[in-house]
Amino acid sequence: TIALLSLAMIMGQVAGINRPFNLERKVPDFLGRVSYGIYVLHPLVIYIFSRFLKPMELPVVANYAAAIAGSIGITVLLAWLSYRIYEQPFLRLKSRFSTVLSASSRFDRVGLPS
């Protein structure tokens, strides 16, 4: 199922027609920017949030709903903060140190005939 959804999303982006998932909207763009922070932080947030909910002794359904909603919300918030505070300064530095060369100019620098 996940493979078919992924295939549909990729094909929709490549073909540009009949997109079941449009990744050029604000929410997917935002999640794409903070996705590394989500990836890194989510295990820690889930662990801490589950430890926080354990003593509350909520009903099972309420416990799962609170754990899922809280973990997602806190993870996205922390990922956004990480992006703003930690990643953006490095991304701004990237333009100072990277140089994009065309294929022909790379051959000229190495001394190979173009």
PDB file of N, CA and C in Angstrom:
ATOM      1  N   THR A   1       0.828  -1.194   0.000  1.00  0.00           N
ATOM      2  CA  THR A   1       0.000   0.000   0.000  1.00  0.00           C
ATOM      3  C   THR A   1       0.869   1.254   0.000  1.00  0.00           C
ATOM      4  N   ILE A   2       1.867   1.294   0.875  1.00  0.00           N
ATOM      5  CA  ILE A   2       2.751   2.456   0.941  1.00  0.00           C
ATOM      6  C   ILE A   2       3.528   2.590  -0.371  1.00  0.00           C
ATOM      7  N   ALA A   3       3.933   1.456  -0.942  1.00  0.00           N
ATOM      8  CA  ALA A   3       4.671   1.500  -2.201  1.00  0.00           C
ATOM      9  C   ALA A   3       3.803   2.068  -3.317  1.00  0.00           C
ATOM     10  N   LEU A   4       2.534   1.677  -3.361  1.00  0.00           N
ATOM     11  CA  LEU A   4       1.641   2.189  -4.400  1.00  0.00           C
ATOM     12  C   LEU A   4       1.371   3.670  -4.213  1.00  0.00           C
ATOM     13  N   LEU A   5       1.187   4.118  -2.980  1.00  0.00           N
ATOM     14  CA  LEU A   5       0.995   5.544  -2.719  1.00  0.00           C
ATOM     15  C   LEU A   5       2.240   6.339  -3.100  1.00  0.00           C
ATOM     16  N   SER A   6       3.402   5.797  -2.774  1.00  0.00           N
ATOM     17  CA  SER A   6       4.653   6.464  -3.142  1.00  0.00           C
ATOM     18  C   SER A   6       4.804   6.546  -4.662  1.00  0.00           C
ATOM     19  N   LEU A   7       4.475   5.463  -5.342  1.00  0.00           N
ATOM     20  CA  LEU A   7       4.547   5.456  -6.800  1.00  0.00           C
ATOM     21  C   LEU A   7       3.593   6.480  -7.401  1.00  0.00           C
ATOM     22  N   ALA A   8       2.375   6.553  -6.874  1.00  0.00           N
ATOM     23  CA  ALA A   8       1.399   7.529  -7.373  1.00  0.00           C
ATOM     24  C   ALA A   8       1.892   8.951  -7.149  1.00  0.00           C
ATOM     25  N   MET A   9       2.511   9.201  -6.002  1.00  0.00           N
ATOM     26  CA  MET A   9       3.014  10.537  -5.707  1.00  0.00           C
ATOM     27  C   MET A   9       4.169  10.896  -6.641  1.00  0.00           C
ATOM     28  N   ILE A  10       5.074   9.973  -6.857  1.00  0.00           N
ATOM     29  CA  ILE A  10       6.222  10.236  -7.732  1.00  0.00           C
ATOM     30  C   ILE A  10       5.758  10.438  -9.171  1.00  0.00           C
ATOM     31  N   MET A  11       4.872   9.581  -9.639  1.00  0.00           N
ATOM     32  CA  MET A  11       4.385   9.702 -11.010  1.00  0.00           C
ATOM     33  C   MET A  11       3.616  11.006 -11.211  1.00  0.00           C
ATOM     34  N   GLY A  12       2.856  11.417 -10.210  1.00  0.00           N
ATOM     35  CA  GLY A  12       2.134  12.678 -10.302  1.00  0.00           C
ATOM     36  C   GLY A  12       3.064  13.865 -10.373  1.00  0.00           C
ATOM     37  N   GLN A  13       4.167  13.822  -9.646  1.00  0.00           N
ATOM     38  CA  GLN A  13       5.128  14.922  -9.677  1.00  0.00           C
ATOM     39  C   GLN A  13       5.891  14.947 -10.993  1.00  0.00           C
ATOM     40  N   VAL A  14       6.227  13.775 -11.523  1.00  0.00           N
ATOM     41  CA  VAL A  14       6.975  13.709 -12.772  1.00  0.00           C
ATOM     42  C   VAL A  14       6.099  14.114 -13.947  1.00  0.00           C
ATOM     43  N   ALA A  15       4.902  13.558 -14.011  1.00  0.00           N
ATOM     44  CA  ALA A  15       4.013  13.821 -15.143  1.00  0.00           C
ATOM     45  C   ALA A  15       3.398  15.213 -15.055  1.00  0.00           C
ATOM     46  N   GLY A  16       3.130  15.693 -13.857  1.00  0.00           N
ATOM     47  CA  GLY A  16       2.545  17.017 -13.678  1.00  0.00           C
ATOM     48  C   GLY A  16       1.051  17.085 -13.955  1.00  0.00           C
ATOM     49  N   ILE A  17       0.426  15.943 -14.206  1.00  0.00           N
ATOM     50  CA  ILE A  17      -1.014  15.926 -14.453  1.00  0.00           C
ATOM     51  C   ILE A  17      -1.683  14.937 -13.514  1.00  0.00           C
ATOM     52  N   ASN A  18      -2.910  15.209 -13.179  1.00  0.00           N
ATOM     53  CA  ASN A  18      -3.689  14.332 -12.299  1.00  0.00           C
ATOM     54  C   ASN A  18      -2.933  13.981 -11.022  1.00  0.00           C
ATOM     55  N   ARG A  19      -2.419  14.970 -10.368  1.00  0.00           N
ATOM     56  CA  ARG A  19      -1.647  14.732  -9.157  1.00  0.00           C
ATOM     57  C   ARG A  19      -2.567  14.379  -7.988  1.00  0.00           C
ATOM     58  N   PRO A  20      -2.438  13.171  -7.441  1.00  0.00           N
ATOM     59  CA  PRO A  20      -3.214  12.867  -6.250  1.00  0.00           C
ATOM     60  C   PRO A  20      -2.657  13.605  -5.030  1.00  0.00           C
ATOM     61  N   PHE A  21      -1.367  13.879  -5.056  1.00  0.00           N
ATOM     62  CA  PHE A  21      -0.708  14.614  -3.975  1.00  0.00           C
ATOM     63  C   PHE A  21       0.106  15.732  -4.607  1.00  0.00           C
ATOM     64  N   ASN A  22      -0.226  16.957  -4.300  1.00  0.00           N
ATOM     65  CA  ASN A  22       0.515  18.087  -4.848  1.00  0.00           C
ATOM     66  C   ASN A  22       1.531  18.544  -3.803  1.00  0.00           C
ATOM     67  N   LEU A  23       2.791  18.315  -4.074  1.00  0.00           N
ATOM     68  CA  LEU A  23       3.845  18.666  -3.122  1.00  0.00           C
ATOM     69  C   LEU A  23       4.256  20.122  -3.210  1.00  0.00           C
ATOM     70  N   GLU A  24       3.628  20.882  -4.086  1.00  0.00           N
ATOM     71  CA  GLU A  24       3.982  22.284  -4.250  1.00  0.00           C
ATOM     72  C   GLU A  24       3.037  23.200  -3.481  1.00  0.00           C
ATOM     73  N   ARG A  25       2.541  22.740  -2.379  1.00  0.00           N
ATOM     74  CA  ARG A  25       1.676  23.537  -1.504  1.00  0.00           C
ATOM     75  C   ARG A  25       2.434  23.862  -0.230  1.00  0.00           C
ATOM     76  N   LYS A  26       1.848  24.721   0.596  1.00  0.00           N
ATOM     77  CA  LYS A  26       2.559  25.225   1.778  1.00  0.00           C
ATOM     78  C   LYS A  26       2.883  24.139   2.795  1.00  0.00           C
ATOM     79  N   VAL A  27       1.929  23.287   3.115  1.00  0.00           N
ATOM     80  CA  VAL A  27       2.162  22.273   4.159  1.00  0.00           C
ATOM     81  C   VAL A  27       3.237  21.271   3.738  1.00  0.00           C
ATOM     82  N   PRO A  28       3.156  20.648   2.554  1.00  0.00           N
ATOM     83  CA  PRO A  28       4.242  19.735   2.177  1.00  0.00           C
ATOM     84  C   PRO A  28       5.594  20.439   2.062  1.00  0.00           C
ATOM     85  N   ASP A  29       5.596  21.682   1.599  1.00  0.00           N
ATOM     86  CA  ASP A  29       6.855  22.431   1.503  1.00  0.00           C
ATOM     87  C   ASP A  29       7.447  22.653   2.893  1.00  0.00           C
ATOM     88  N   PHE A  30       6.607  23.058   3.846  1.00  0.00           N
ATOM     89  CA  PHE A  30       7.070  23.269   5.213  1.00  0.00           C
ATOM     90  C   PHE A  30       7.603  21.968   5.817  1.00  0.00           C
ATOM     91  N   LEU A  31       6.833  20.879   5.667  1.00  0.00           N
ATOM     92  CA  LEU A  31       7.272  19.590   6.217  1.00  0.00           C
ATOM     93  C   LEU A  31       8.555  19.110   5.559  1.00  0.00           C
ATOM     94  N   GLY A  32       8.733  19.423   4.276  1.00  0.00           N
ATOM     95  CA  GLY A  32       9.984  19.069   3.605  1.00  0.00           C
ATOM     96  C   GLY A  32      11.174  19.828   4.164  1.00  0.00           C
ATOM     97  N   ARG A  33      10.952  21.074   4.518  1.00  0.00           N
ATOM     98  CA  ARG A  33      12.048  21.874   5.084  1.00  0.00           C
ATOM     99  C   ARG A  33      12.465  21.377   6.468  1.00  0.00           C
ATOM    100  N   VAL A  34      11.513  20.963   7.261  1.00  0.00           N
ATOM    101  CA  VAL A  34      11.825  20.557   8.637  1.00  0.00           C
ATOM    102  C   VAL A  34      11.899  19.042   8.783  1.00  0.00           C
ATOM    103  N   SER A  35      11.891  18.311   7.667  1.00  0.00           N
ATOM    104  CA  SER A  35      11.821  16.847   7.730  1.00  0.00           C
ATOM    105  C   SER A  35      13.030  16.216   8.422  1.00  0.00           C
ATOM    106  N   TYR A  36      14.204  16.791   8.260  1.00  0.00           N
ATOM    107  CA  TYR A  36      15.367  16.208   8.943  1.00  0.00           C
ATOM    108  C   TYR A  36      15.207  16.319  10.453  1.00  0.00           C
ATOM    109  N   GLY A  37      14.741  17.469  10.922  1.00  0.00           N
ATOM    110  CA  GLY A  37      14.500  17.628  12.354  1.00  0.00           C
ATOM    111  C   GLY A  37      13.435  16.670  12.861  1.00  0.00           C
ATOM    112  N   ILE A  38      12.394  16.455  12.060  1.00  0.00           N
ATOM    113  CA  ILE A  38      11.357  15.488  12.447  1.00  0.00           C
ATOM    114  C   ILE A  38      11.974  14.100  12.565  1.00  0.00           C
ATOM    115  N   TYR A  39      12.773  13.733  11.580  1.00  0.00           N
ATOM    116  CA  TYR A  39      13.423  12.422  11.564  1.00  0.00           C
ATOM    117  C   TYR A  39      14.311  12.218  12.800  1.00  0.00           C
ATOM    118  N   VAL A  40      15.066  13.241  13.143  1.00  0.00           N
ATOM    119  CA  VAL A  40      16.012  13.114  14.250  1.00  0.00           C
ATOM    120  C   VAL A  40      15.305  13.172  15.607  1.00  0.00           C
ATOM    121  N   LEU A  41      14.318  14.033  15.736  1.00  0.00           N
ATOM    122  CA  LEU A  41      13.726  14.301  17.044  1.00  0.00           C
ATOM    123  C   LEU A  41      12.566  13.397  17.425  1.00  0.00           C
ATOM    124  N   HIS A  42      11.891  12.783  16.467  1.00  0.00           N
ATOM    125  CA  HIS A  42      10.669  12.071  16.820  1.00  0.00           C
ATOM    126  C   HIS A  42      10.849  10.920  17.809  1.00  0.00           C
ATOM    127  N   PRO A  43      11.913  10.117  17.766  1.00  0.00           N
ATOM    128  CA  PRO A  43      12.021   9.060  18.781  1.00  0.00           C
ATOM    129  C   PRO A  43      12.138   9.626  20.202  1.00  0.00           C
ATOM    130  N   LEU A  44      12.899  10.688  20.342  1.00  0.00           N
ATOM    131  CA  LEU A  44      13.071  11.305  21.654  1.00  0.00           C
ATOM    132  C   LEU A  44      11.759  11.899  22.165  1.00  0.00           C
ATOM    133  N   VAL A  45      11.034  12.583  21.301  1.00  0.00           N
ATOM    134  CA  VAL A  45       9.767  13.198  21.701  1.00  0.00           C
ATOM    135  C   VAL A  45       8.752  12.126  22.074  1.00  0.00           C
ATOM    136  N   ILE A  46       8.674  11.057  21.298  1.00  0.00           N
ATOM    137  CA  ILE A  46       7.737   9.980  21.619  1.00  0.00           C
ATOM    138  C   ILE A  46       8.073   9.369  22.969  1.00  0.00           C
ATOM    139  N   TYR A  47       9.341   9.135  23.234  1.00  0.00           N
ATOM    140  CA  TYR A  47       9.753   8.550  24.514  1.00  0.00           C
ATOM    141  C   TYR A  47       9.379   9.475  25.677  1.00  0.00           C
ATOM    142  N   ILE A  48       9.744  10.736  25.584  1.00  0.00           N
ATOM    143  CA  ILE A  48       9.462  11.685  26.668  1.00  0.00           C
ATOM    144  C   ILE A  48       7.959  11.860  26.853  1.00  0.00           C
ATOM    145  N   PHE A  49       7.226  11.957  25.749  1.00  0.00           N
ATOM    146  CA  PHE A  49       5.782  12.161  25.846  1.00  0.00           C
ATOM    147  C   PHE A  49       5.100  10.946  26.459  1.00  0.00           C
ATOM    148  N   SER A  50       5.550   9.741  26.120  1.00  0.00           N
ATOM    149  CA  SER A  50       4.952   8.540  26.712  1.00  0.00           C
ATOM    150  C   SER A  50       5.243   8.472  28.208  1.00  0.00           C
ATOM    151  N   ARG A  51       6.414   8.903  28.617  1.00  0.00           N
ATOM    152  CA  ARG A  51       6.742   8.932  30.054  1.00  0.00           C
ATOM    153  C   ARG A  51       5.891   9.974  30.783  1.00  0.00           C
ATOM    154  N   PHE A  52       5.577  11.061  30.095  1.00  0.00           N
ATOM    155  CA  PHE A  52       4.755  12.118  30.674  1.00  0.00           C
ATOM    156  C   PHE A  52       3.303  11.658  30.840  1.00  0.00           C
ATOM    157  N   LEU A  53       2.785  10.899  29.881  1.00  0.00           N
ATOM    158  CA  LEU A  53       1.390  10.465  29.925  1.00  0.00           C
ATOM    159  C   LEU A  53       1.144   9.281  30.851  1.00  0.00           C
ATOM    160  N   LYS A  54       2.167   8.490  31.123  1.00  0.00           N
ATOM    161  CA  LYS A  54       1.991   7.265  31.907  1.00  0.00           C
ATOM    162  C   LYS A  54       1.344   7.510  33.269  1.00  0.00           C
ATOM    163  N   PRO A  55       1.789   8.475  34.065  1.00  0.00           N
ATOM    164  CA  PRO A  55       1.177   8.655  35.385  1.00  0.00           C
ATOM    165  C   PRO A  55      -0.247   9.221  35.350  1.00  0.00           C
ATOM    166  N   MET A  56      -0.706   9.700  34.221  1.00  0.00           N
ATOM    167  CA  MET A  56      -2.036  10.302  34.146  1.00  0.00           C
ATOM    168  C   MET A  56      -3.160   9.272  34.163  1.00  0.00           C
ATOM    169  N   GLU A  57      -2.879   8.044  33.813  1.00  0.00           N
ATOM    170  CA  GLU A  57      -3.846   6.949  33.814  1.00  0.00           C
ATOM    171  C   GLU A  57      -5.130   7.302  33.065  1.00  0.00           C
ATOM    172  N   LEU A  58      -4.969   7.731  31.838  1.00  0.00           N
ATOM    173  CA  LEU A  58      -6.106   8.036  30.975  1.00  0.00           C
ATOM    174  C   LEU A  58      -6.675   6.739  30.403  1.00  0.00           C
ATOM    175  N   PRO A  59      -7.930   6.766  29.918  1.00  0.00           N
ATOM    176  CA  PRO A  59      -8.435   5.591  29.194  1.00  0.00           C
ATOM    177  C   PRO A  59      -7.547   5.307  27.983  1.00  0.00           C
ATOM    178  N   VAL A  60      -7.545   4.063  27.535  1.00  0.00           N
ATOM    179  CA  VAL A  60      -6.613   3.630  26.492  1.00  0.00           C
ATOM    180  C   VAL A  60      -6.750   4.477  25.224  1.00  0.00           C
ATOM    181  N   VAL A  61      -7.976   4.698  24.756  1.00  0.00           N
ATOM    182  CA  VAL A  61      -8.180   5.465  23.527  1.00  0.00           C
ATOM    183  C   VAL A  61      -7.704   6.902  23.707  1.00  0.00           C
ATOM    184  N   ALA A  62      -8.029   7.503  24.824  1.00  0.00           N
ATOM    185  CA  ALA A  62      -7.589   8.876  25.094  1.00  0.00           C
ATOM    186  C   ALA A  62      -6.073   8.952  25.220  1.00  0.00           C
ATOM    187  N   ASN A  63      -5.475   7.927  25.817  1.00  0.00           N
ATOM    188  CA  ASN A  63      -4.021   7.894  25.976  1.00  0.00           C
ATOM    189  C   ASN A  63      -3.339   7.855  24.611  1.00  0.00           C
ATOM    190  N   TYR A  64      -3.819   6.978  23.703  1.00  0.00           N
ATOM    191  CA  TYR A  64      -3.234   6.902  22.368  1.00  0.00           C
ATOM    192  C   TYR A  64      -3.460   8.185  21.580  1.00  0.00           C
ATOM    193  N   ALA A  65      -4.670   8.741  21.658  1.00  0.00           N
ATOM    194  CA  ALA A  65      -4.963   9.976  20.934  1.00  0.00           C
ATOM    195  C   ALA A  65      -4.077  11.118  21.423  1.00  0.00           C
ATOM    196  N   ALA A  66      -3.933  11.232  22.735  1.00  0.00           N
ATOM    197  CA  ALA A  66      -3.079  12.287  23.293  1.00  0.00           C
ATOM    198  C   ALA A  66      -1.619  12.059  22.919  1.00  0.00           C
ATOM    199  N   ALA A  67      -1.184  10.802  22.953  1.00  0.00           N
ATOM    200  CA  ALA A  67       0.214  10.498  22.621  1.00  0.00           C
ATOM    201  C   ALA A  67       0.511  10.834  21.158  1.00  0.00           C
ATOM    202  N   ILE A  68      -0.394  10.465  20.269  1.00  0.00           N
ATOM    203  CA  ILE A  68      -0.165  10.715  18.845  1.00  0.00           C
ATOM    204  C   ILE A  68      -0.220  12.212  18.545  1.00  0.00           C
ATOM    205  N   ALA A  69      -1.277  12.872  18.994  1.00  0.00           N
ATOM    206  CA  ALA A  69      -1.429  14.308  18.705  1.00  0.00           C
ATOM    207  C   ALA A  69      -0.308  15.123  19.348  1.00  0.00           C
ATOM    208  N   GLY A  70      -0.021  14.827  20.602  1.00  0.00           N
ATOM    209  CA  GLY A  70       1.030  15.562  21.301  1.00  0.00           C
ATOM    210  C   GLY A  70       2.403  15.338  20.701  1.00  0.00           C
ATOM    211  N   SER A  71       2.703  14.089  20.368  1.00  0.00           N
ATOM    212  CA  SER A  71       4.013  13.775  19.789  1.00  0.00           C
ATOM    213  C   SER A  71       4.197  14.445  18.437  1.00  0.00           C
ATOM    214  N   ILE A  72       3.169  14.409  17.615  1.00  0.00           N
ATOM    215  CA  ILE A  72       3.270  15.049  16.300  1.00  0.00           C
ATOM    216  C   ILE A  72       3.442  16.554  16.456  1.00  0.00           C
ATOM    217  N   GLY A  73       2.604  17.165  17.285  1.00  0.00           N
ATOM    218  CA  GLY A  73       2.681  18.614  17.479  1.00  0.00           C
ATOM    219  C   GLY A  73       4.011  19.068  18.039  1.00  0.00           C
ATOM    220  N   ILE A  74       4.471  18.412  19.075  1.00  0.00           N
ATOM    221  CA  ILE A  74       5.737  18.800  19.707  1.00  0.00           C
ATOM    222  C   ILE A  74       6.916  18.519  18.781  1.00  0.00           C
ATOM    223  N   THR A  75       6.873  17.394  18.064  1.00  0.00           N
ATOM    224  CA  THR A  75       7.968  17.070  17.140  1.00  0.00           C
ATOM    225  C   THR A  75       8.076  18.114  16.033  1.00  0.00           C
ATOM    226  N   VAL A  76       6.948  18.492  15.438  1.00  0.00           N
ATOM    227  CA  VAL A  76       6.980  19.489  14.360  1.00  0.00           C
ATOM    228  C   VAL A  76       7.435  20.844  14.905  1.00  0.00           C
ATOM    229  N   LEU A  77       6.968  21.207  16.089  1.00  0.00           N
ATOM    230  CA  LEU A  77       7.390  22.473  16.701  1.00  0.00           C
ATOM    231  C   LEU A  77       8.901  22.478  16.956  1.00  0.00           C
ATOM    232  N   LEU A  78       9.420  21.426  17.547  1.00  0.00           N
ATOM    233  CA  LEU A  78      10.860  21.357  17.821  1.00  0.00           C
ATOM    234  C   LEU A  78      11.679  21.296  16.530  1.00  0.00           C
ATOM    235  N   ALA A  79      11.154  20.600  15.519  1.00  0.00           N
ATOM    236  CA  ALA A  79      11.855  20.533  14.232  1.00  0.00           C
ATOM    237  C   ALA A  79      11.901  21.909  13.586  1.00  0.00           C
ATOM    238  N   TRP A  80      10.807  22.664  13.688  1.00  0.00           N
ATOM    239  CA  TRP A  80      10.786  24.025  13.134  1.00  0.00           C
ATOM    240  C   TRP A  80      11.784  24.905  13.873  1.00  0.00           C
ATOM    241  N   LEU A  81      11.814  24.815  15.214  1.00  0.00           N
ATOM    242  CA  LEU A  81      12.789  25.598  15.991  1.00  0.00           C
ATOM    243  C   LEU A  81      14.215  25.216  15.626  1.00  0.00           C
ATOM    244  N   SER A  82      14.458  23.933  15.467  1.00  0.00           N
ATOM    245  CA  SER A  82      15.784  23.466  15.076  1.00  0.00           C
ATOM    246  C   SER A  82      16.169  24.011  13.708  1.00  0.00           C
ATOM    247  N   TYR A  83      15.216  24.013  12.795  1.00  0.00           N
ATOM    248  CA  TYR A  83      15.477  24.543  11.463  1.00  0.00           C
ATOM    249  C   TYR A  83      15.818  26.030  11.533  1.00  0.00           C
ATOM    250  N   ARG A  84      15.028  26.784  12.264  1.00  0.00           N
ATOM    251  CA  ARG A  84      15.235  28.236  12.350  1.00  0.00           C
ATOM    252  C   ARG A  84      16.532  28.594  13.083  1.00  0.00           C
ATOM    253  N   ILE A  85      16.805  27.936  14.190  1.00  0.00           N
ATOM    254  CA  ILE A  85      17.931  28.313  15.040  1.00  0.00           C
ATOM    255  C   ILE A  85      19.238  27.668  14.584  1.00  0.00           C
ATOM    256  N   TYR A  86      19.161  26.418  14.156  1.00  0.00           N
ATOM    257  CA  TYR A  86      20.389  25.675  13.887  1.00  0.00           C
ATOM    258  C   TYR A  86      20.690  25.538  12.394  1.00  0.00           C
ATOM    259  N   GLU A  87      19.706  25.125  11.591  1.00  0.00           N
ATOM    260  CA  GLU A  87      19.976  24.815  10.194  1.00  0.00           C
ATOM    261  C   GLU A  87      20.087  26.045   9.300  1.00  0.00           C
ATOM    262  N   GLN A  88      19.213  27.034   9.474  1.00  0.00           N
ATOM    263  CA  GLN A  88      19.220  28.191   8.585  1.00  0.00           C
ATOM    264  C   GLN A  88      20.545  28.948   8.570  1.00  0.00           C
ATOM    265  N   PRO A  89      21.210  29.167   9.707  1.00  0.00           N
ATOM    266  CA  PRO A  89      22.516  29.839   9.622  1.00  0.00           C
ATOM    267  C   PRO A  89      23.525  29.075   8.756  1.00  0.00           C
ATOM    268  N   PHE A  90      23.505  27.747   8.843  1.00  0.00           N
ATOM    269  CA  PHE A  90      24.416  26.961   8.003  1.00  0.00           C
ATOM    270  C   PHE A  90      24.003  27.017   6.538  1.00  0.00           C
ATOM    271  N   LEU A  91      22.710  27.030   6.276  1.00  0.00           N
ATOM    272  CA  LEU A  91      22.249  27.125   4.893  1.00  0.00           C
ATOM    273  C   LEU A  91      22.623  28.471   4.286  1.00  0.00           C
ATOM    274  N   ARG A  92      22.620  29.530   5.086  1.00  0.00           N
ATOM    275  CA  ARG A  92      23.032  30.841   4.574  1.00  0.00           C
ATOM    276  C   ARG A  92      24.529  30.854   4.271  1.00  0.00           C
ATOM    277  N   LEU A  93      25.321  30.142   5.057  1.00  0.00           N
ATOM    278  CA  LEU A  93      26.768  30.072   4.810  1.00  0.00           C
ATOM    279  C   LEU A  93      27.088  29.283   3.544  1.00  0.00           C
ATOM    280  N   LYS A  94      26.227  28.362   3.185  1.00  0.00           N
ATOM    281  CA  LYS A  94      26.482  27.489   2.043  1.00  0.00           C
ATOM    282  C   LYS A  94      26.721  28.280   0.765  1.00  0.00           C
ATOM    283  N   SER A  95      25.989  29.353   0.582  1.00  0.00           N
ATOM    284  CA  SER A  95      26.143  30.125  -0.654  1.00  0.00           C
ATOM    285  C   SER A  95      27.499  30.819  -0.743  1.00  0.00           C
ATOM    286  N   ARG A  96      28.132  31.044   0.369  1.00  0.00           N
ATOM    287  CA  ARG A  96      29.457  31.691   0.353  1.00  0.00           C
ATOM    288  C   ARG A  96      30.564  30.745  -0.083  1.00  0.00           C
ATOM    289  N   PHE A  97      30.378  29.459   0.158  1.00  0.00           N
ATOM    290  CA  PHE A  97      31.456  28.510  -0.070  1.00  0.00           C
ATOM    291  C   PHE A  97      31.241  27.586  -1.254  1.00  0.00           C
ATOM    292  N   SER A  98      30.066  27.565  -1.824  1.00  0.00           N
ATOM    293  CA  SER A  98      29.836  26.649  -2.936  1.00  0.00           C
ATOM    294  C   SER A  98      29.910  27.414  -4.255  1.00  0.00           C
ATOM    295  N   THR A  99      30.517  26.768  -5.222  1.00  0.00           N
ATOM    296  CA  THR A  99      30.614  27.336  -6.554  1.00  0.00           C
ATOM    297  C   THR A  99      30.110  26.293  -7.529  1.00  0.00           C
ATOM    298  N   VAL A 100      29.237  26.694  -8.398  1.00  0.00           N
ATOM    299  CA  VAL A 100      28.702  25.781  -9.395  1.00  0.00           C
ATOM    300  C   VAL A 100      29.421  26.047 -10.703  1.00  0.00           C
ATOM    301  N   LEU A 101      30.059  25.011 -11.212  1.00  0.00           N
ATOM    302  CA  LEU A 101      30.789  25.121 -12.466  1.00  0.00           C
ATOM    303  C   LEU A 101      30.081  24.301 -13.529  1.00  0.00           C
ATOM    304  N   SER A 102      30.109  24.793 -14.752  1.00  0.00           N
ATOM    305  CA  SER A 102      29.551  24.005 -15.845  1.00  0.00           C
ATOM    306  C   SER A 102      30.518  22.878 -16.183  1.00  0.00           C
ATOM    307  N   ALA A 103      30.047  21.921 -16.924  1.00  0.00           N
ATOM    308  CA  ALA A 103      30.895  20.776 -17.279  1.00  0.00           C
ATOM    309  C   ALA A 103      32.109  21.218 -18.077  1.00  0.00           C
ATOM    310  N   SER A 104      31.940  22.160 -18.999  1.00  0.00           N
ATOM    311  CA  SER A 104      33.074  22.584 -19.826  1.00  0.00           C
ATOM    312  C   SER A 104      34.107  23.347 -19.005  1.00  0.00           C
ATOM    313  N   SER A 105      33.668  24.134 -18.039  1.00  0.00           N
ATOM    314  CA  SER A 105      34.645  24.878 -17.241  1.00  0.00           C
ATOM    315  C   SER A 105      35.411  23.953 -16.305  1.00  0.00           C
ATOM    316  N   ARG A 106      34.813  22.830 -15.900  1.00  0.00           N
ATOM    317  CA  ARG A 106      35.543  21.867 -15.074  1.00  0.00           C
ATOM    318  C   ARG A 106      36.656  21.218 -15.881  1.00  0.00           C
ATOM    319  N   PHE A 107      36.385  20.910 -17.131  1.00  0.00           N
ATOM    320  CA  PHE A 107      37.420  20.292 -17.960  1.00  0.00           C
ATOM    321  C   PHE A 107      38.558  21.273 -18.217  1.00  0.00           C
ATOM    322  N   ASP A 108      38.241  22.554 -18.377  1.00  0.00           N
ATOM    323  CA  ASP A 108      39.270  23.565 -18.602  1.00  0.00           C
ATOM    324  C   ASP A 108      40.180  23.685 -17.386  1.00  0.00           C
ATOM    325  N   ARG A 109      39.619  23.587 -16.178  1.00  0.00           N
ATOM    326  CA  ARG A 109      40.421  23.743 -14.963  1.00  0.00           C
ATOM    327  C   ARG A 109      41.360  22.561 -14.766  1.00  0.00           C
ATOM    328  N   VAL A 110      40.946  21.382 -15.181  1.00  0.00           N
ATOM    329  CA  VAL A 110      41.771  20.192 -15.005  1.00  0.00           C
ATOM    330  C   VAL A 110      42.828  20.093 -16.084  1.00  0.00           C
ATOM    331  N   GLY A 111      42.595  20.741 -17.192  1.00  0.00           N
ATOM    332  CA  GLY A 111      43.568  20.712 -18.264  1.00  0.00           C
ATOM    333  C   GLY A 111      43.213  19.716 -19.359  1.00  0.00           C
ATOM    334  N   LEU A 112      42.023  19.174 -19.306  1.00  0.00           N
ATOM    335  CA  LEU A 112      41.593  18.252 -20.342  1.00  0.00           C
ATOM    336  C   LEU A 112      41.000  19.044 -21.505  1.00  0.00           C
ATOM    337  N   PRO A 113      41.127  18.530 -22.715  1.00  0.00           N
ATOM    338  CA  PRO A 113      40.542  19.256 -23.855  1.00  0.00           C
ATOM    339  C   PRO A 113      39.017  19.253 -23.762  1.00  0.00           C
ATOM    340  N   SER A 114      38.417  20.377 -24.201  1.00  0.00           N
ATOM    341  CA  SER A 114      36.961  20.460 -24.157  1.00  0.00           C
ATOM    342  C   SER A 114      36.322  20.228 -25.478  1.00  0.00           C
TER     343      SER A 114
END
